CSV table of C-alpha atoms and ligand atoms in Angstrom, one decimal:
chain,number,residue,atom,x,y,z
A,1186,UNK,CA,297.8,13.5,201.1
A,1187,UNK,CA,296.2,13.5,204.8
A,1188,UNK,CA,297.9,15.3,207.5
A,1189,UNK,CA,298.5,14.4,210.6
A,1190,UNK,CA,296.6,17.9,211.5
A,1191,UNK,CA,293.7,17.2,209.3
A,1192,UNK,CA,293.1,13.4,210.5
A,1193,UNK,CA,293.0,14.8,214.1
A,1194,UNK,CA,290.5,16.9,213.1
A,1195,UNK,CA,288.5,14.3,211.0
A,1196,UNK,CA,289.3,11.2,213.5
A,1197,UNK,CA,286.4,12.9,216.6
A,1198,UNK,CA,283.9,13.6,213.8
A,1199,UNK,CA,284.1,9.8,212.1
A,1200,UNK,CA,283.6,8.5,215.8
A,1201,UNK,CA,280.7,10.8,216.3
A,1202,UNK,CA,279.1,9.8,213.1
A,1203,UNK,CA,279.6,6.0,214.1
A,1204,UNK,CA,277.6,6.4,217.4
A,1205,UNK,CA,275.1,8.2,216.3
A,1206,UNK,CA,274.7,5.5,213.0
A,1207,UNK,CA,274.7,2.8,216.0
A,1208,UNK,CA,272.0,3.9,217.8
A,1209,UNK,CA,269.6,5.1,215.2
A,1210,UNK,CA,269.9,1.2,213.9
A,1211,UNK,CA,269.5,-0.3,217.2
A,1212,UNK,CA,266.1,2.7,217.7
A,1213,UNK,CA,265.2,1.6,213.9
A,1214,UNK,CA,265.0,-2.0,213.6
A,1215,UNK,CA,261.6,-3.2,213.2
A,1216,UNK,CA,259.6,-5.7,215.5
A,1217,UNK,CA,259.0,-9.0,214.9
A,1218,UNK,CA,255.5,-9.7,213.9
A,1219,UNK,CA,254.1,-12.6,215.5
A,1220,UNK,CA,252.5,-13.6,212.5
A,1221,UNK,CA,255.6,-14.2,210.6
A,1222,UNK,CA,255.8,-17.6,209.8
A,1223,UNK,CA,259.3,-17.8,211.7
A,1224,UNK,CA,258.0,-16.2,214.6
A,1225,UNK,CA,254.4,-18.2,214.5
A,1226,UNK,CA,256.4,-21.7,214.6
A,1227,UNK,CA,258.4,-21.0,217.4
A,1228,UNK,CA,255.1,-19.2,219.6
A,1229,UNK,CA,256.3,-16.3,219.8
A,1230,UNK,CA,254.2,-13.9,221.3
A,1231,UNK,CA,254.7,-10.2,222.5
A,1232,UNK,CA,253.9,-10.9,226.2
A,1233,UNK,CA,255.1,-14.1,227.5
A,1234,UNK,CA,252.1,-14.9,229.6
A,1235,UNK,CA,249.8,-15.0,226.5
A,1236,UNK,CA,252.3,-18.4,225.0
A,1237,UNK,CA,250.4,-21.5,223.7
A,1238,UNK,CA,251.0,-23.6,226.7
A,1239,UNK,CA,249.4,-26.3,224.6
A,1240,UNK,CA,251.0,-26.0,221.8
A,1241,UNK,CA,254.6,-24.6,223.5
A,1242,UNK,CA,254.4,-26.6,227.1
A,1243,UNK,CA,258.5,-25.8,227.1
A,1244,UNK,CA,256.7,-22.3,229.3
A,1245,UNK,CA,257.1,-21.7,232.3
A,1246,UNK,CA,256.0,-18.7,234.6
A,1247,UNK,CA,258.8,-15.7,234.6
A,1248,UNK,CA,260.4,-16.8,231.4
A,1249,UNK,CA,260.4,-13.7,229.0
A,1250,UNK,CA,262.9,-12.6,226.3
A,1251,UNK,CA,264.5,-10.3,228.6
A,1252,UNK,CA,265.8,-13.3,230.9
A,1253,UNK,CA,266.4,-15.3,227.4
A,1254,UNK,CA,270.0,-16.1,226.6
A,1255,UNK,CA,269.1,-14.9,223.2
A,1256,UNK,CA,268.2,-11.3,223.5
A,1257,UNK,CA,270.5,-8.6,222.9
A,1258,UNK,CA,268.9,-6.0,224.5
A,1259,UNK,CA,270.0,-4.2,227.6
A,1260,UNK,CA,268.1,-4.4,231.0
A,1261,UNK,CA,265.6,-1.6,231.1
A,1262,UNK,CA,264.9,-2.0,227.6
A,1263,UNK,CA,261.7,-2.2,225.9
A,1264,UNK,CA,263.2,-4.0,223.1
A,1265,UNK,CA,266.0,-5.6,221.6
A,1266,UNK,CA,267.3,-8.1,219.0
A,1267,UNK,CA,267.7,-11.3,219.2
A,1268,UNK,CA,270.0,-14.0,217.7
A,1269,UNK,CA,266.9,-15.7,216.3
A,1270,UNK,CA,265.0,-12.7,214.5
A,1271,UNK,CA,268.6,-11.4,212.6
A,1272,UNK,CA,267.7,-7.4,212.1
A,1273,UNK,CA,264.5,-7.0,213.9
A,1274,UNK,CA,263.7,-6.7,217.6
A,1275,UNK,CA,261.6,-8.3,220.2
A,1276,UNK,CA,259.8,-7.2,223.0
A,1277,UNK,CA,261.4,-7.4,226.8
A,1278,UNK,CA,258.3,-9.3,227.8
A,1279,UNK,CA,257.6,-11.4,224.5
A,1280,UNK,CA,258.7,-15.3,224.6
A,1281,UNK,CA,259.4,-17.7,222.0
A,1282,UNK,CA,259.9,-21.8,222.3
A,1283,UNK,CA,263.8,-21.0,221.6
A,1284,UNK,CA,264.1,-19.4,225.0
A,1285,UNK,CA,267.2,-20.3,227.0
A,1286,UNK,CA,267.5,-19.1,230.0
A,1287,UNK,CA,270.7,-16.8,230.4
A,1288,UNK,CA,273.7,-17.9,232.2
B,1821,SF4,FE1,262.7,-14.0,223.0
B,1821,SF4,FE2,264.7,-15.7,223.4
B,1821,SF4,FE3,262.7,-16.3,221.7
B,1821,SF4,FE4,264.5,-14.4,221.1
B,1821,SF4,S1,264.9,-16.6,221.4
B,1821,SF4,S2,262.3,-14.3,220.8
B,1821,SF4,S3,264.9,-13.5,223.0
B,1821,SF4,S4,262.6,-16.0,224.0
């Protein structure tokens, strides 16, 4: 049977552990190759100014992952996931044809 006096001392170390889980996932997930066939069909490319504006003309100048409705990553970021690529990340400056600008 748990205690009371051994869950206190338990109930720091489990939140510990799952912060620490958190961000090595987040630091761990791999990047999205833009050779993928996912990421080939929708352009994406690891720095937004190097898009297929023939092929993608939905680019415009400024538009980047980072300002993409999309991207999960925080401001400052290198990288970060995003909705589209479930488990890998993206780079800050990459762009795909699925951007949306954020709200
Ligand atoms: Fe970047 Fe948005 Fe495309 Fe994801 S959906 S790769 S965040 S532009």
């Amino acid at each position: 049977m748990t205690s009371r006096r051994s869950f206190i001392q338990i109930f720091p170390l489990a939140g510990a552990l799952a912060l620490c889980a958190k961000s090595v996932v987040a630091a761990d997930l791999p990047n999205v190759d833009p050779k993928d066939p996912q990421a080939a069909a929708l352009g994406y490319v690891v720095v937004a100014t190097k898009a297929d504006k023939a092929k993608f003309p939905k680019y415009a100048a400024g538009q980047s992952c980072a300002g993409c409705q999309l991207y999960q990553g925080k401001a400052g970021d290198a990288a970060g996931g995003c909705a589209i690529f479930a488990g890998k990340q993206v780079a800050s400056k990459g762009w795909c044809s699925a951007y949306t600008k954020k709200a």
